[in-house]
Amino acid sequence: MQLGEGPDDGPTVKLYHNKKDAETYENFADLFAILKTTEKLERAYVRDAVTPKEYEPACQKLIAQYKTLWDSLRDTVPDVQQFMSTYSMQCPMATKRLIHSGMPATVEHGKPRSSEGPNVMFIVAETVQHFITTMDSVKLNMLAVDQLSPLLNDLMHSINQVNGLPPDFVGKEKVKFWVSKLHPLPANYELTEDESRQLLYDLESSHSRFMSFCQENRR
């Protein structure tokens, strides 16, 4: 939109001069809106104004929107926190969720379990399958962020459903670390040999600990 001088409005300011500039301003507006909306959602969750069931899909959608938008804005906005400072945005909870964590609080910290949850054995079997699928993907050199992130997110979600698992379970912390590590990277980024080796080691050791936990709790 280019604004000129109207008969009633007086002098006006040109916000942009071409289509590329227009798209940039629209993207800035979308980024601003996503950050503000996430901040409000996080605060609503903390205050119990929304339930975990309502919060989680809404947060996942915002994280996906943020990731998609920022992938196209990396050259223009290399530092989102600087963008927030430039536009005087006070969004500390959105900063943690979108920039640093990359997962809903219900996934990162777990959520209250309903008494009407899925069968325990089914959840354990599903978690084991997620471990195996993710490890196999690394072994097959499927190392791009857009290949690994969905698998790690599914694994993280499944681990959180396992009843009785300690909150500080080492396997959960390692998976959480990798989810957050991959979150800010471009979709086409591929793990280096050292990174993939470490990821596979973390997955295998976490899977082993998880199986030990399951065996101990059968007794």
JSON list of C-alpha atoms in Angstrom, two decimals:
[
{"chain": "A", "resi": 1, "resn": "MET", "atom": "CA", "xyz": [0.00, 0.00, 0.00]},
{"chain": "A", "resi": 2, "resn": "GLN", "atom": "CA", "xyz": [1.40, 3.35, -1.02]},
{"chain": "A", "resi": 3, "resn": "LEU", "atom": "CA", "xyz": [-0.16, 6.36, 0.61]},
{"chain": "A", "resi": 4, "resn": "GLY", "atom": "CA", "xyz": [-0.26, 9.73, -1.02]},
{"chain": "A", "resi": 5, "resn": "GLU", "atom": "CA", "xyz": [-1.63, 13.07, 0.07]},
{"chain": "A", "resi": 6, "resn": "GLY", "atom": "CA", "xyz": [-5.45, 13.10, 0.38]},
{"chain": "A", "resi": 7, "resn": "PRO", "atom": "CA", "xyz": [-7.71, 16.13, 0.40]},
{"chain": "A", "resi": 8, "resn": "ASP", "atom": "CA", "xyz": [-9.08, 15.39, 3.86]},
{"chain": "A", "resi": 9, "resn": "ASP", "atom": "CA", "xyz": [-6.37, 13.35, 5.54]},
{"chain": "A", "resi": 10, "resn": "GLY", "atom": "CA", "xyz": [-3.44, 15.71, 5.02]},
{"chain": "A", "resi": 11, "resn": "PRO", "atom": "CA", "xyz": [0.13, 14.51, 4.40]},
{"chain": "A", "resi": 12, "resn": "THR", "atom": "CA", "xyz": [0.64, 10.75, 4.71]},
{"chain": "A", "resi": 13, "resn": "VAL", "atom": "CA", "xyz": [3.66, 8.47, 4.78]},
{"chain": "A", "resi": 14, "resn": "LYS", "atom": "CA", "xyz": [4.64, 5.80, 2.26]},
{"chain": "A", "resi": 15, "resn": "LEU", "atom": "CA", "xyz": [5.08, 2.52, 4.15]},
{"chain": "A", "resi": 16, "resn": "TYR", "atom": "CA", "xyz": [6.67, 0.79, 1.16]},
{"chain": "A", "resi": 17, "resn": "HIS", "atom": "CA", "xyz": [7.48, 1.37, -2.48]},
{"chain": "A", "resi": 18, "resn": "ASN", "atom": "CA", "xyz": [7.19, -2.04, -4.16]},
{"chain": "A", "resi": 19, "resn": "LYS", "atom": "CA", "xyz": [5.67, -5.49, -3.82]},
{"chain": "A", "resi": 20, "resn": "LYS", "atom": "CA", "xyz": [8.73, -6.96, -2.11]},
{"chain": "A", "resi": 21, "resn": "ASP", "atom": "CA", "xyz": [8.60, -4.31, 0.60]},
{"chain": "A", "resi": 22, "resn": "ALA", "atom": "CA", "xyz": [4.87, -4.93, 0.98]},
{"chain": "A", "resi": 23, "resn": "GLU", "atom": "CA", "xyz": [5.45, -8.64, 1.56]},
{"chain": "A", "resi": 24, "resn": "THR", "atom": "CA", "xyz": [8.15, -7.84, 4.11]},
{"chain": "A", "resi": 25, "resn": "TYR", "atom": "CA", "xyz": [5.81, -5.63, 6.13]},
{"chain": "A", "resi": 26, "resn": "GLU", "atom": "CA", "xyz": [3.09, -8.29, 5.95]},
{"chain": "A", "resi": 27, "resn": "ASN", "atom": "CA", "xyz": [5.53, -10.91, 7.22]},
{"chain": "A", "resi": 28, "resn": "PHE", "atom": "CA", "xyz": [6.61, -8.60, 10.04]},
{"chain": "A", "resi": 29, "resn": "ALA", "atom": "CA", "xyz": [2.95, -8.15, 10.99]},
{"chain": "A", "resi": 30, "resn": "ASP", "atom": "CA", "xyz": [2.40, -11.94, 10.97]},
{"chain": "A", "resi": 31, "resn": "LEU", "atom": "CA", "xyz": [5.48, -12.52, 13.14]},
{"chain": "A", "resi": 32, "resn": "PHE", "atom": "CA", "xyz": [4.35, -9.81, 15.56]},
{"chain": "A", "resi": 33, "resn": "ALA", "atom": "CA", "xyz": [0.90, -11.43, 15.79]},
{"chain": "A", "resi": 34, "resn": "ILE", "atom": "CA", "xyz": [2.27, -14.94, 16.37]},
{"chain": "A", "resi": 35, "resn": "LEU", "atom": "CA", "xyz": [4.56, -13.72, 19.17]},
{"chain": "A", "resi": 36, "resn": "LYS", "atom": "CA", "xyz": [1.77, -11.77, 20.88]},
{"chain": "A", "resi": 37, "resn": "THR", "atom": "CA", "xyz": [-0.74, -14.61, 20.55]},
{"chain": "A", "resi": 38, "resn": "THR", "atom": "CA", "xyz": [1.72, -17.13, 21.97]},
{"chain": "A", "resi": 39, "resn": "GLU", "atom": "CA", "xyz": [2.44, -14.86, 24.93]},
{"chain": "A", "resi": 40, "resn": "LYS", "atom": "CA", "xyz": [-1.29, -14.60, 25.69]},
{"chain": "A", "resi": 41, "resn": "LEU", "atom": "CA", "xyz": [-1.76, -18.37, 25.33]},
{"chain": "A", "resi": 42, "resn": "GLU", "atom": "CA", "xyz": [1.15, -19.15, 27.65]},
{"chain": "A", "resi": 43, "resn": "ARG", "atom": "CA", "xyz": [-0.17, -16.77, 30.31]},
{"chain": "A", "resi": 44, "resn": "ALA", "atom": "CA", "xyz": [-3.66, -18.20, 29.97]},
{"chain": "A", "resi": 45, "resn": "TYR", "atom": "CA", "xyz": [-2.29, -21.72, 30.49]},
{"chain": "A", "resi": 46, "resn": "VAL", "atom": "CA", "xyz": [-0.30, -20.68, 33.56]},
{"chain": "A", "resi": 47, "resn": "ARG", "atom": "CA", "xyz": [-3.43, -19.11, 35.04]},
{"chain": "A", "resi": 48, "resn": "ASP", "atom": "CA", "xyz": [-5.57, -22.18, 34.28]},
{"chain": "A", "resi": 49, "resn": "ALA", "atom": "CA", "xyz": [-7.70, -20.11, 31.92]},
{"chain": "A", "resi": 50, "resn": "VAL", "atom": "CA", "xyz": [-7.30, -22.88, 29.32]},
{"chain": "A", "resi": 51, "resn": "THR", "atom": "CA", "xyz": [-7.06, -26.63, 29.88]},
{"chain": "A", "resi": 52, "resn": "PRO", "atom": "CA", "xyz": [-4.07, -28.70, 28.77]},
{"chain": "A", "resi": 53, "resn": "LYS", "atom": "CA", "xyz": [-6.33, -30.29, 26.15]},
{"chain": "A", "resi": 54, "resn": "GLU", "atom": "CA", "xyz": [-7.12, -26.84, 24.71]},
{"chain": "A", "resi": 55, "resn": "TYR", "atom": "CA", "xyz": [-3.63, -25.45, 25.18]},
{"chain": "A", "resi": 56, "resn": "GLU", "atom": "CA", "xyz": [-1.51, -28.14, 23.50]},
{"chain": "A", "resi": 57, "resn": "PRO", "atom": "CA", "xyz": [-2.96, -28.15, 19.95]},
{"chain": "A", "resi": 58, "resn": "ALA", "atom": "CA", "xyz": [-3.18, -24.35, 19.95]},
{"chain": "A", "resi": 59, "resn": "CYS", "atom": "CA", "xyz": [0.46, -24.06, 21.01]},
{"chain": "A", "resi": 60, "resn": "GLN", "atom": "CA", "xyz": [1.61, -26.68, 18.47]},
{"chain": "A", "resi": 61, "resn": "LYS", "atom": "CA", "xyz": [-0.14, -24.71, 15.73]},
{"chain": "A", "resi": 62, "resn": "LEU", "atom": "CA", "xyz": [1.57, -21.46, 16.76]},
{"chain": "A", "resi": 63, "resn": "ILE", "atom": "CA", "xyz": [4.98, -23.15, 16.91]},
{"chain": "A", "resi": 64, "resn": "ALA", "atom": "CA", "xyz": [4.45, -24.58, 13.41]},
{"chain": "A", "resi": 65, "resn": "GLN", "atom": "CA", "xyz": [3.33, -21.17, 12.09]},
{"chain": "A", "resi": 66, "resn": "TYR", "atom": "CA", "xyz": [6.33, -19.48, 13.69]},
{"chain": "A", "resi": 67, "resn": "LYS", "atom": "CA", "xyz": [8.75, -22.05, 12.27]},
{"chain": "A", "resi": 68, "resn": "THR", "atom": "CA", "xyz": [7.28, -21.79, 8.77]},
{"chain": "A", "resi": 69, "resn": "LEU", "atom": "CA", "xyz": [7.28, -18.00, 8.79]},
{"chain": "A", "resi": 70, "resn": "TRP", "atom": "CA", "xyz": [10.77, -17.61, 10.25]},
{"chain": "A", "resi": 71, "resn": "ASP", "atom": "CA", "xyz": [12.22, -20.01, 7.68]},
{"chain": "A", "resi": 72, "resn": "SER", "atom": "CA", "xyz": [11.24, -17.43, 5.06]},
{"chain": "A", "resi": 73, "resn": "LEU", "atom": "CA", "xyz": [12.42, -14.48, 7.17]},
{"chain": "A", "resi": 74, "resn": "ARG", "atom": "CA", "xyz": [15.87, -15.66, 8.28]},
{"chain": "A", "resi": 75, "resn": "ASP", "atom": "CA", "xyz": [17.71, -13.28, 5.94]},
{"chain": "A", "resi": 76, "resn": "THR", "atom": "CA", "xyz": [15.56, -10.31, 6.95]},
{"chain": "A", "resi": 77, "resn": "VAL", "atom": "CA", "xyz": [15.15, -11.18, 10.64]},
{"chain": "A", "resi": 78, "resn": "PRO", "atom": "CA", "xyz": [18.20, -13.23, 11.66]},
{"chain": "A", "resi": 79, "resn": "ASP", "atom": "CA", "xyz": [17.54, -12.50, 15.34]},
{"chain": "A", "resi": 80, "resn": "VAL", "atom": "CA", "xyz": [13.90, -12.64, 16.47]},
{"chain": "A", "resi": 81, "resn": "GLN", "atom": "CA", "xyz": [14.78, -11.31, 19.92]},
{"chain": "A", "resi": 82, "resn": "GLN", "atom": "CA", "xyz": [16.29, -8.23, 18.29]},
{"chain": "A", "resi": 83, "resn": "PHE", "atom": "CA", "xyz": [13.06, -7.88, 16.27]},
{"chain": "A", "resi": 84, "resn": "MET", "atom": "CA", "xyz": [11.12, -7.94, 19.53]},
{"chain": "A", "resi": 85, "resn": "SER", "atom": "CA", "xyz": [13.40, -5.31, 21.03]},
{"chain": "A", "resi": 86, "resn": "THR", "atom": "CA", "xyz": [13.05, -3.06, 17.97]},
{"chain": "A", "resi": 87, "resn": "TYR", "atom": "CA", "xyz": [9.26, -3.13, 18.26]},
{"chain": "A", "resi": 88, "resn": "SER", "atom": "CA", "xyz": [9.23, -2.91, 22.09]},
{"chain": "A", "resi": 89, "resn": "MET", "atom": "CA", "xyz": [7.64, -6.33, 22.55]},
{"chain": "A", "resi": 90, "resn": "GLN", "atom": "CA", "xyz": [7.61, -7.75, 26.05]},
{"chain": "A", "resi": 91, "resn": "CYS", "atom": "CA", "xyz": [6.96, -11.44, 25.41]},
{"chain": "A", "resi": 92, "resn": "PRO", "atom": "CA", "xyz": [9.24, -13.52, 27.66]},
{"chain": "A", "resi": 93, "resn": "MET", "atom": "CA", "xyz": [7.00, -16.59, 27.67]},
{"chain": "A", "resi": 94, "resn": "ALA", "atom": "CA", "xyz": [6.63, -16.56, 23.89]},
{"chain": "A", "resi": 95, "resn": "THR", "atom": "CA", "xyz": [10.42, -16.21, 23.61]},
{"chain": "A", "resi": 96, "resn": "LYS", "atom": "CA", "xyz": [10.95, -19.39, 25.61]},
{"chain": "A", "resi": 97, "resn": "ARG", "atom": "CA", "xyz": [8.23, -21.35, 23.83]},
{"chain": "A", "resi": 98, "resn": "LEU", "atom": "CA", "xyz": [8.91, -20.31, 20.22]},
{"chain": "A", "resi": 99, "resn": "ILE", "atom": "CA", "xyz": [12.62, -19.52, 20.13]},
{"chain": "A", "resi": 100, "resn": "HIS", "atom": "CA", "xyz": [14.22, -21.75, 22.73]},
{"chain": "A", "resi": 101, "resn": "SER", "atom": "CA", "xyz": [11.94, -24.70, 23.48]},
{"chain": "A", "resi": 102, "resn": "GLY", "atom": "CA", "xyz": [10.03, -25.48, 20.31]},
{"chain": "A", "resi": 103, "resn": "MET", "atom": "CA", "xyz": [7.45, -27.62, 22.11]},
{"chain": "A", "resi": 104, "resn": "PRO", "atom": "CA", "xyz": [4.31, -26.95, 24.21]},
{"chain": "A", "resi": 105, "resn": "ALA", "atom": "CA", "xyz": [4.73, -26.80, 27.98]},
{"chain": "A", "resi": 106, "resn": "THR", "atom": "CA", "xyz": [2.57, -29.93, 28.26]},
{"chain": "A", "resi": 107, "resn": "VAL", "atom": "CA", "xyz": [5.14, -31.81, 26.19]},
{"chain": "A", "resi": 108, "resn": "GLU", "atom": "CA", "xyz": [8.20, -30.23, 27.79]},
{"chain": "A", "resi": 109, "resn": "HIS", "atom": "CA", "xyz": [7.07, -30.71, 31.39]},
{"chain": "A", "resi": 110, "resn": "GLY", "atom": "CA", "xyz": [4.32, -33.31, 31.05]},
{"chain": "A", "resi": 111, "resn": "LYS", "atom": "CA", "xyz": [0.65, -32.78, 31.85]},
{"chain": "A", "resi": 112, "resn": "PRO", "atom": "CA", "xyz": [-1.85, -34.15, 34.35]},
{"chain": "A", "resi": 113, "resn": "ARG", "atom": "CA", "xyz": [-2.99, -37.58, 33.25]},
{"chain": "A", "resi": 114, "resn": "SER", "atom": "CA", "xyz": [-6.63, -38.43, 32.97]},
{"chain": "A", "resi": 115, "resn": "SER", "atom": "CA", "xyz": [-7.87, -41.56, 34.71]},
{"chain": "A", "resi": 116, "resn": "GLU", "atom": "CA", "xyz": [-9.40, -42.49, 31.37]},
{"chain": "A", "resi": 117, "resn": "GLY", "atom": "CA", "xyz": [-6.12, -42.58, 29.46]},
{"chain": "A", "resi": 118, "resn": "PRO", "atom": "CA", "xyz": [-4.97, -45.15, 26.93]},
{"chain": "A", "resi": 119, "resn": "ASN", "atom": "CA", "xyz": [-3.96, -48.66, 28.00]},
{"chain": "A", "resi": 120, "resn": "VAL", "atom": "CA", "xyz": [-0.59, -48.63, 29.77]},
{"chain": "A", "resi": 121, "resn": "MET", "atom": "CA", "xyz": [0.88, -51.45, 27.70]},
{"chain": "A", "resi": 122, "resn": "PHE", "atom": "CA", "xyz": [-0.21, -49.73, 24.51]},
{"chain": "A", "resi": 123, "resn": "ILE", "atom": "CA", "xyz": [1.58, -46.52, 25.54]},
{"chain": "A", "resi": 124, "resn": "VAL", "atom": "CA", "xyz": [4.77, -48.42, 26.42]},
{"chain": "A", "resi": 125, "resn": "ALA", "atom": "CA", "xyz": [4.70, -50.30, 23.11]},
{"chain": "A", "resi": 126, "resn": "GLU", "atom": "CA", "xyz": [4.08, -47.07, 21.21]},
{"chain": "A", "resi": 127, "resn": "THR", "atom": "CA", "xyz": [7.00, -45.37, 22.96]},
{"chain": "A", "resi": 128, "resn": "VAL", "atom": "CA", "xyz": [9.33, -48.27, 22.17]},
{"chain": "A", "resi": 129, "resn": "GLN", "atom": "CA", "xyz": [8.23, -48.09, 18.53]},
{"chain": "A", "resi": 130, "resn": "HIS", "atom": "CA", "xyz": [8.97, -44.35, 18.41]},
{"chain": "A", "resi": 131, "resn": "PHE", "atom": "CA", "xyz": [12.45, -45.00, 19.82]},
{"chain": "A", "resi": 132, "resn": "ILE", "atom": "CA", "xyz": [13.14, -47.68, 17.20]},
{"chain": "A", "resi": 133, "resn": "THR", "atom": "CA", "xyz": [11.77, -45.61, 14.32]},
{"chain": "A", "resi": 134, "resn": "THR", "atom": "CA", "xyz": [13.88, -42.61, 15.26]},
{"chain": "A", "resi": 135, "resn": "MET", "atom": "CA", "xyz": [17.04, -44.66, 15.74]},
{"chain": "A", "resi": 136, "resn": "ASP", "atom": "CA", "xyz": [16.48, -46.41, 12.40]},
{"chain": "A", "resi": 137, "resn": "SER", "atom": "CA", "xyz": [16.10, -43.05, 10.67]},
{"chain": "A", "resi": 138, "resn": "VAL", "atom": "CA", "xyz": [19.46, -41.89, 12.00]},
{"chain": "A", "resi": 139, "resn": "LYS", "atom": "CA", "xyz": [21.09, -45.18, 10.95]},
{"chain": "A", "resi": 140, "resn": "LEU", "atom": "CA", "xyz": [19.63, -44.71, 7.45]},
{"chain": "A", "resi": 141, "resn": "ASN", "atom": "CA", "xyz": [21.19, -41.22, 7.29]},
{"chain": "A", "resi": 142, "resn": "MET", "atom": "CA", "xyz": [17.83, -39.43, 7.31]},
{"chain": "A", "resi": 143, "resn": "LEU", "atom": "CA", "xyz": [19.49, -36.52, 9.06]},
{"chain": "A", "resi": 144, "resn": "ALA", "atom": "CA", "xyz": [17.66, -33.42, 7.82]},
{"chain": "A", "resi": 145, "resn": "VAL", "atom": "CA", "xyz": [15.78, -31.35, 10.39]},
{"chain": "A", "resi": 146, "resn": "ASP", "atom": "CA", "xyz": [12.45, -31.83, 8.61]},
{"chain": "A", "resi": 147, "resn": "GLN", "atom": "CA", "xyz": [13.01, -35.60, 8.74]},
{"chain": "A", "resi": 148, "resn": "LEU", "atom": "CA", "xyz": [14.07, -35.86, 12.38]},
{"chain": "A", "resi": 149, "resn": "SER", "atom": "CA", "xyz": [12.00, -33.20, 14.13]},
{"chain": "A", "resi": 150, "resn": "PRO", "atom": "CA", "xyz": [8.60, -34.91, 13.63]},
{"chain": "A", "resi": 151, "resn": "LEU", "atom": "CA", "xyz": [10.01, -38.20, 14.91]},
{"chain": "A", "resi": 152, "resn": "LEU", "atom": "CA", "xyz": [11.57, -36.63, 17.98]},
{"chain": "A", "resi": 153, "resn": "ASN", "atom": "CA", "xyz": [8.38, -34.69, 18.72]},
{"chain": "A", "resi": 154, "resn": "ASP", "atom": "CA", "xyz": [6.31, -37.88, 18.51]},
{"chain": "A", "resi": 155, "resn": "LEU", "atom": "CA", "xyz": [8.79, -39.64, 20.78]},
{"chain": "A", "resi": 156, "resn": "MET", "atom": "CA", "xyz": [8.69, -36.79, 23.29]},
{"chain": "A", "resi": 157, "resn": "HIS", "atom": "CA", "xyz": [4.90, -36.80, 23.32]},
{"chain": "A", "resi": 158, "resn": "SER", "atom": "CA", "xyz": [4.79, -40.57, 23.80]},
{"chain": "A", "resi": 159, "resn": "ILE", "atom": "CA", "xyz": [7.32, -40.53, 26.66]},
{"chain": "A", "resi": 160, "resn": "ASN", "atom": "CA", "xyz": [5.14, -37.99, 28.47]},
{"chain": "A", "resi": 161, "resn": "GLN", "atom": "CA", "xyz": [2.21, -40.40, 28.39]},
{"chain": "A", "resi": 162, "resn": "VAL", "atom": "CA", "xyz": [4.07, -43.14, 30.31]},
{"chain": "A", "resi": 163, "resn": "ASN", "atom": "CA", "xyz": [2.64, -43.29, 33.81]},
{"chain": "A", "resi": 164, "resn": "GLY", "atom": "CA", "xyz": [5.14, -43.40, 36.66]},
{"chain": "A", "resi": 165, "resn": "LEU", "atom": "CA", "xyz": [8.13, -42.23, 34.66]},
{"chain": "A", "resi": 166, "resn": "PRO", "atom": "CA", "xyz": [10.22, -39.86, 36.86]},
{"chain": "A", "resi": 167, "resn": "PRO", "atom": "CA", "xyz": [9.97, -36.20, 35.79]},
{"chain": "A", "resi": 168, "resn": "ASP", "atom": "CA", "xyz": [13.78, -36.04, 35.56]},
{"chain": "A", "resi": 169, "resn": "PHE", "atom": "CA", "xyz": [14.09, -39.31, 33.59]},
{"chain": "A", "resi": 170, "resn": "VAL", "atom": "CA", "xyz": [17.38, -39.02, 31.70]},
{"chain": "A", "resi": 171, "resn": "GLY", "atom": "CA", "xyz": [15.91, -40.30, 28.45]},
{"chain": "A", "resi": 172, "resn": "LYS", "atom": "CA", "xyz": [13.24, -37.62, 28.49]},
{"chain": "A", "resi": 173, "resn": "GLU", "atom": "CA", "xyz": [15.80, -34.89, 29.10]},
{"chain": "A", "resi": 174, "resn": "LYS", "atom": "CA", "xyz": [17.96, -36.08, 26.20]},
{"chain": "A", "resi": 175, "resn": "VAL", "atom": "CA", "xyz": [15.04, -36.18, 23.77]},
{"chain": "A", "resi": 176, "resn": "LYS", "atom": "CA", "xyz": [13.93, -32.75, 24.97]},
{"chain": "A", "resi": 177, "resn": "PHE", "atom": "CA", "xyz": [17.46, -31.45, 24.34]},
{"chain": "A", "resi": 178, "resn": "TRP", "atom": "CA", "xyz": [17.41, -32.64, 20.73]},
{"chain": "A", "resi": 179, "resn": "VAL", "atom": "CA", "xyz": [13.94, -31.28, 20.05]},
{"chain": "A", "resi": 180, "resn": "SER", "atom": "CA", "xyz": [15.07, -27.85, 21.23]},
{"chain": "A", "resi": 181, "resn": "LYS", "atom": "CA", "xyz": [18.41, -28.11, 19.43]},
{"chain": "A", "resi": 182, "resn": "LEU", "atom": "CA", "xyz": [16.81, -28.80, 16.05]},
{"chain": "A", "resi": 183, "resn": "HIS", "atom": "CA", "xyz": [13.95, -26.35, 16.50]},
{"chain": "A", "resi": 184, "resn": "PRO", "atom": "CA", "xyz": [15.75, -23.13, 15.39]},
{"chain": "A", "resi": 185, "resn": "LEU", "atom": "CA", "xyz": [17.58, -24.78, 12.48]},
{"chain": "A", "resi": 186, "resn": "PRO", "atom": "CA", "xyz": [16.43, -24.57, 8.84]},
{"chain": "A", "resi": 187, "resn": "ALA", "atom": "CA", "xyz": [14.37, -27.50, 7.58]},
{"chain": "A", "resi": 188, "resn": "ASN", "atom": "CA", "xyz": [17.08, -28.53, 5.10]},
{"chain": "A", "resi": 189, "resn": "TYR", "atom": "CA", "xyz": [19.90, -28.52, 7.66]},
{"chain": "A", "resi": 190, "resn": "GLU", "atom": "CA", "xyz": [21.50, -31.95, 7.99]},
{"chain": "A", "resi": 191, "resn": "LEU", "atom": "CA", "xyz": [23.25, -33.14, 11.12]},
{"chain": "A", "resi": 192, "resn": "THR", "atom": "CA", "xyz": [27.00, -33.49, 10.88]},
{"chain": "A", "resi": 193, "resn": "GLU", "atom": "CA", "xyz": [28.66, -36.86, 11.41]},
{"chain": "A", "resi": 194, "resn": "ASP", "atom": "CA", "xyz": [29.50, -35.94, 15.02]},
{"chain": "A", "resi": 195, "resn": "GLU", "atom": "CA", "xyz": [25.97, -34.69, 15.72]},
{"chain": "A", "resi": 196, "resn": "SER", "atom": "CA", "xyz": [24.31, -37.76, 14.24]},
{"chain": "A", "resi": 197, "resn": "ARG", "atom": "CA", "xyz": [26.65, -40.03, 16.18]},
{"chain": "A", "resi": 198, "resn": "GLN", "atom": "CA", "xyz": [25.78, -38.24, 19.42]},
{"chain": "A", "resi": 199, "resn": "LEU", "atom": "CA", "xyz": [22.06, -38.32, 18.67]},
{"chain": "A", "resi": 200, "resn": "LEU", "atom": "CA", "xyz": [22.15, -42.04, 18.00]},
{"chain": "A", "resi": 201, "resn": "TYR", "atom": "CA", "xyz": [24.10, -42.64, 21.20]},
{"chain": "A", "resi": 202, "resn": "ASP", "atom": "CA", "xyz": [21.60, -40.58, 23.21]},
{"chain": "A", "resi": 203, "resn": "LEU", "atom": "CA", "xyz": [18.67, -42.43, 21.66]},
{"chain": "A", "resi": 204, "resn": "GLU", "atom": "CA", "xyz": [20.16, -45.87, 22.24]},
{"chain": "A", "resi": 205, "resn": "SER", "atom": "CA", "xyz": [21.09, -45.11, 25.85]},
{"chain": "A", "resi": 206, "resn": "SER", "atom": "CA", "xyz": [17.66, -43.56, 26.49]},
{"chain": "A", "resi": 207, "resn": "HIS", "atom": "CA", "xyz": [15.91, -46.56, 24.96]},
{"chain": "A", "resi": 208, "resn": "SER", "atom": "CA", "xyz": [17.96, -48.89, 27.15]},
{"chain": "A", "resi": 209, "resn": "ARG", "atom": "CA", "xyz": [17.07, -46.91, 30.28]},
{"chain": "A", "resi": 210, "resn": "PHE", "atom": "CA", "xyz": [13.43, -46.86, 29.30]},
{"chain": "A", "resi": 211, "resn": "MET", "atom": "CA", "xyz": [13.37, -50.64, 28.87]},
{"chain": "A", "resi": 212, "resn": "SER", "atom": "CA", "xyz": [15.04, -51.04, 32.27]},
{"chain": "A", "resi": 213, "resn": "PHE", "atom": "CA", "xyz": [12.39, -48.81, 33.82]},
{"chain": "A", "resi": 214, "resn": "CYS", "atom": "CA", "xyz": [9.61, -50.89, 32.25]},
{"chain": "A", "resi": 215, "resn": "GLN", "atom": "CA", "xyz": [11.12, -54.17, 33.48]},
{"chain": "A", "resi": 216, "resn": "GLU", "atom": "CA", "xyz": [11.56, -52.86, 37.00]},
{"chain": "A", "resi": 217, "resn": "ASN", "atom": "CA", "xyz": [7.96, -51.70, 37.14]},
{"chain": "A", "resi": 218, "resn": "ARG", "atom": "CA", "xyz": [6.64, -55.09, 36.08]},
{"chain": "A", "resi": 219, "resn": "ARG", "atom": "CA", "xyz": [7.79, -56.61, 39.34]}
]
